[in-house]
mmCIF file of C-alpha atoms in Angstrom:
data_model
loop_
_atom_site.group_PDB
_atom_site.id
_atom_site.type_symbol
_atom_site.label_atom_id
_atom_site.label_comp_id
_atom_site.label_asym_id
_atom_site.label_seq_id
_atom_site.Cartn_x
_atom_site.Cartn_y
_atom_site.Cartn_z
ATOM 1 C CA MET W 122 -21.075 -88.233 -33.045
ATOM 2 C CA SER W 123 -17.508 -89.032 -34.064
ATOM 3 C CA ARG W 124 -14.777 -86.551 -33.161
ATOM 4 C CA SER W 125 -12.177 -85.750 -35.833
ATOM 5 C CA VAL W 126 -8.491 -85.871 -34.884
ATOM 6 C CA LEU W 127 -5.199 -84.568 -36.257
ATOM 7 C CA ILE W 128 -2.141 -86.555 -35.123
ATOM 8 C CA VAL W 129 1.250 -84.806 -35.162
ATOM 9 C CA ASP W 130 4.404 -86.898 -34.706
ATOM 10 C CA ASP W 131 7.632 -87.396 -36.678
ATOM 11 C CA ASP W 132 7.618 -91.192 -36.081
ATOM 12 C CA PRO W 133 5.690 -92.969 -38.873
ATOM 13 C CA THR W 134 5.285 -96.092 -36.725
ATOM 14 C CA PHE W 135 3.660 -94.066 -33.947
ATOM 15 C CA LEU W 136 1.403 -92.278 -36.459
ATOM 16 C CA SER W 137 0.188 -95.655 -37.691
ATOM 17 C CA LEU W 138 -0.333 -97.041 -34.184
ATOM 18 C CA ALA W 139 -2.107 -93.916 -32.934
ATOM 19 C CA THR W 140 -4.342 -93.869 -36.019
ATOM 20 C CA ARG W 141 -5.342 -97.473 -35.403
ATOM 21 C CA VAL W 142 -5.980 -96.962 -31.657
ATOM 22 C CA LEU W 143 -8.021 -93.786 -32.134
ATOM 23 C CA THR W 144 -10.045 -95.251 -34.996
ATOM 24 C CA GLN W 145 -10.843 -98.313 -32.896
ATOM 25 C CA SER W 146 -11.974 -95.940 -30.140
ATOM 26 C CA GLY W 147 -14.540 -94.379 -32.465
ATOM 27 C CA LEU W 148 -12.584 -91.250 -33.396
ATOM 28 C CA GLU W 149 -11.981 -90.219 -37.015
ATOM 29 C CA VAL W 150 -8.348 -89.447 -37.885
ATOM 30 C CA VAL W 151 -8.700 -86.779 -40.580
ATOM 31 C CA ALA W 152 -4.985 -86.029 -41.003
ATOM 32 C CA THR W 153 -1.499 -86.857 -39.780
ATOM 33 C CA ALA W 154 1.572 -84.645 -39.900
ATOM 34 C CA GLY W 155 5.268 -85.275 -39.332
ATOM 35 C CA ASP W 156 6.200 -81.723 -38.402
ATOM 36 C CA ALA W 157 4.692 -78.499 -37.114
ATOM 37 C CA ALA W 158 4.483 -76.755 -40.482
ATOM 38 C CA SER W 159 2.527 -79.643 -41.997
ATOM 39 C CA ALA W 160 0.324 -79.780 -38.900
ATOM 40 C CA VAL W 161 -0.710 -76.123 -39.196
ATOM 41 C CA SER W 162 -1.552 -76.641 -42.861
ATOM 42 C CA ALA W 163 -3.473 -79.868 -42.163
ATOM 43 C CA ALA W 164 -5.405 -78.223 -39.329
ATOM 44 C CA GLY W 165 -6.463 -75.385 -41.611
ATOM 45 C CA ASP W 166 -7.556 -77.838 -44.294
ATOM 46 C CA THR W 167 -9.423 -80.319 -42.061
ATOM 47 C CA LYS W 168 -10.482 -78.253 -39.010
ATOM 48 C CA PRO W 169 -10.224 -81.195 -36.603
ATOM 49 C CA ASP W 170 -12.122 -81.293 -33.319
ATOM 50 C CA CYS W 171 -8.989 -82.595 -31.569
ATOM 51 C CA ALA W 172 -5.232 -82.920 -32.002
ATOM 52 C CA LEU W 173 -2.632 -85.244 -30.506
ATOM 53 C CA VAL W 174 0.758 -83.489 -30.589
ATOM 54 C CA ASP W 175 4.188 -84.946 -29.819
ATOM 55 C CA LEU W 176 6.415 -82.750 -27.676
ATOM 56 C CA GLY W 177 9.504 -83.479 -29.789
ATOM 57 C CA LEU W 178 9.078 -82.301 -33.356
ATOM 58 C CA PRO W 179 11.882 -81.667 -35.860
ATOM 59 C CA ASP W 180 10.980 -78.069 -36.738
ATOM 60 C CA ARG W 181 9.438 -76.630 -33.580
ATOM 61 C CA GLU W 182 8.633 -77.333 -29.943
ATOM 62 C CA GLY W 183 5.491 -79.443 -29.758
ATOM 63 C CA VAL W 184 4.104 -77.488 -26.818
ATOM 64 C CA ASP W 185 4.251 -74.232 -28.833
ATOM 65 C CA LEU W 186 2.446 -75.890 -31.730
ATOM 66 C CA ALA W 187 -0.123 -77.356 -29.349
ATOM 67 C CA TYR W 188 -1.042 -73.927 -27.991
ATOM 68 C CA GLU W 189 -1.234 -72.495 -31.515
ATOM 69 C CA LEU W 190 -3.625 -75.276 -32.516
ATOM 70 C CA ALA W 191 -5.691 -74.919 -29.321
ATOM 71 C CA GLU W 192 -6.139 -71.207 -30.062
ATOM 72 C CA LEU W 193 -7.503 -71.708 -33.591
ATOM 73 C CA PRO W 194 -10.965 -70.181 -34.123
ATOM 74 C CA TRP W 195 -12.824 -73.496 -33.693
ATOM 75 C CA ARG W 196 -10.825 -74.285 -30.488
ATOM 76 C CA PRO W 197 -9.820 -77.916 -31.014
ATOM 77 C CA ARG W 198 -9.073 -80.021 -27.930
ATOM 78 C CA VAL W 199 -5.292 -80.650 -27.852
ATOM 79 C CA VAL W 200 -3.461 -83.395 -25.972
ATOM 80 C CA LEU W 201 0.338 -83.568 -25.753
ATOM 81 C CA THR W 202 2.305 -86.810 -25.835
ATOM 82 C CA SER W 203 5.886 -88.057 -25.506
ATOM 83 C CA THR W 204 7.896 -91.245 -25.063
ATOM 84 C CA ASP W 205 9.123 -89.664 -21.811
ATOM 85 C CA SER W 206 6.327 -90.435 -19.352
ATOM 86 C CA ASP W 207 7.598 -87.700 -17.009
ATOM 87 C CA ALA W 208 7.542 -84.977 -19.677
ATOM 88 C CA GLY W 209 4.049 -83.943 -18.669
ATOM 89 C CA LEU W 210 5.327 -82.888 -15.251
ATOM 90 C CA GLY W 211 7.342 -80.047 -16.789
ATOM 91 C CA LEU W 212 4.478 -78.495 -18.735
ATOM 92 C CA ASN W 213 3.605 -75.749 -16.293
ATOM 93 C CA VAL W 214 2.271 -72.624 -17.964
ATOM 94 C CA SER W 215 2.922 -69.272 -16.335
ATOM 95 C CA ASP W 216 1.412 -66.927 -18.918
ATOM 96 C CA GLY W 217 -2.222 -67.516 -18.014
ATOM 97 C CA ARG W 218 -2.945 -70.129 -20.664
ATOM 98 C CA PRO W 219 -4.625 -73.315 -19.474
ATOM 99 C CA ARG W 220 -2.450 -76.375 -18.961
ATOM 100 C CA LEU W 221 -2.917 -78.822 -21.821
ATOM 101 C CA PRO W 222 -3.521 -82.488 -21.013
ATOM 102 C CA PHE W 223 -0.662 -84.959 -21.463
ATOM 103 C CA ILE W 224 -0.495 -88.705 -22.012
ATOM 104 C CA ALA W 225 2.641 -90.836 -22.320
ATOM 105 C CA LYS W 226 2.916 -92.784 -25.573
ATOM 106 C CA GLU W 227 3.187 -96.016 -23.608
ATOM 107 C CA ASP W 228 -0.337 -95.369 -22.303
ATOM 108 C CA LEU W 229 -1.782 -94.859 -25.784
ATOM 109 C CA ALA W 230 -3.884 -98.005 -25.853
ATOM 110 C CA ASN W 231 -5.294 -97.893 -22.316
ATOM 111 C CA GLY W 232 -8.412 -95.932 -23.335
ATOM 112 C CA GLU W 233 -7.412 -92.705 -21.592
ATOM 113 C CA LEU W 234 -6.311 -90.997 -24.822
ATOM 114 C CA ALA W 235 -9.714 -91.298 -26.487
ATOM 115 C CA SER W 236 -11.298 -89.938 -23.312
ATOM 116 C CA LEU W 237 -8.883 -86.983 -23.185
ATOM 117 C CA LEU W 238 -9.476 -86.140 -26.833
ATOM 118 C CA ALA W 239 -13.238 -86.453 -26.594
ATOM 119 C CA ALA W 240 -13.617 -84.525 -23.325
ATOM 120 C CA TRP W 241 -14.830 -80.974 -23.527
#
C-alpha cells in the first residue's frame, strides 16, 4: 500500500527533488506547499498519511506547523528537515509532546527519508 505525502518547503527546487525521490521510493506525493498556511489547507484537502516539513518557512516556524499537522485527527506521520544538518539536535520538546523525526536535506536520497515517512 502506497503512503501519501505532503511536502512543505519554500524552495521550489527542493520540492521538485523531494517529490521525485519520494515517488521513486514508492510514496505518493499528494500535495506540496510553499508556506505553512498553504500546508494546513493542503493537509485538510488531501489528508496525507505523512508530511515532510522544512524547519524554515516564510510565515511560521516549521516545527510549530509540524506539531499541528501531527495532531490532526488522522495523525499523519511528520518528519522535519533542514539544510542545517545539526538543526535536528535542537528539537527537544519539553511540553510532553513526542519528539518528531528529523532528516537533513543532504540525506534526502539515501533511503532513510522514505523509511521515516513510512514507519508507524
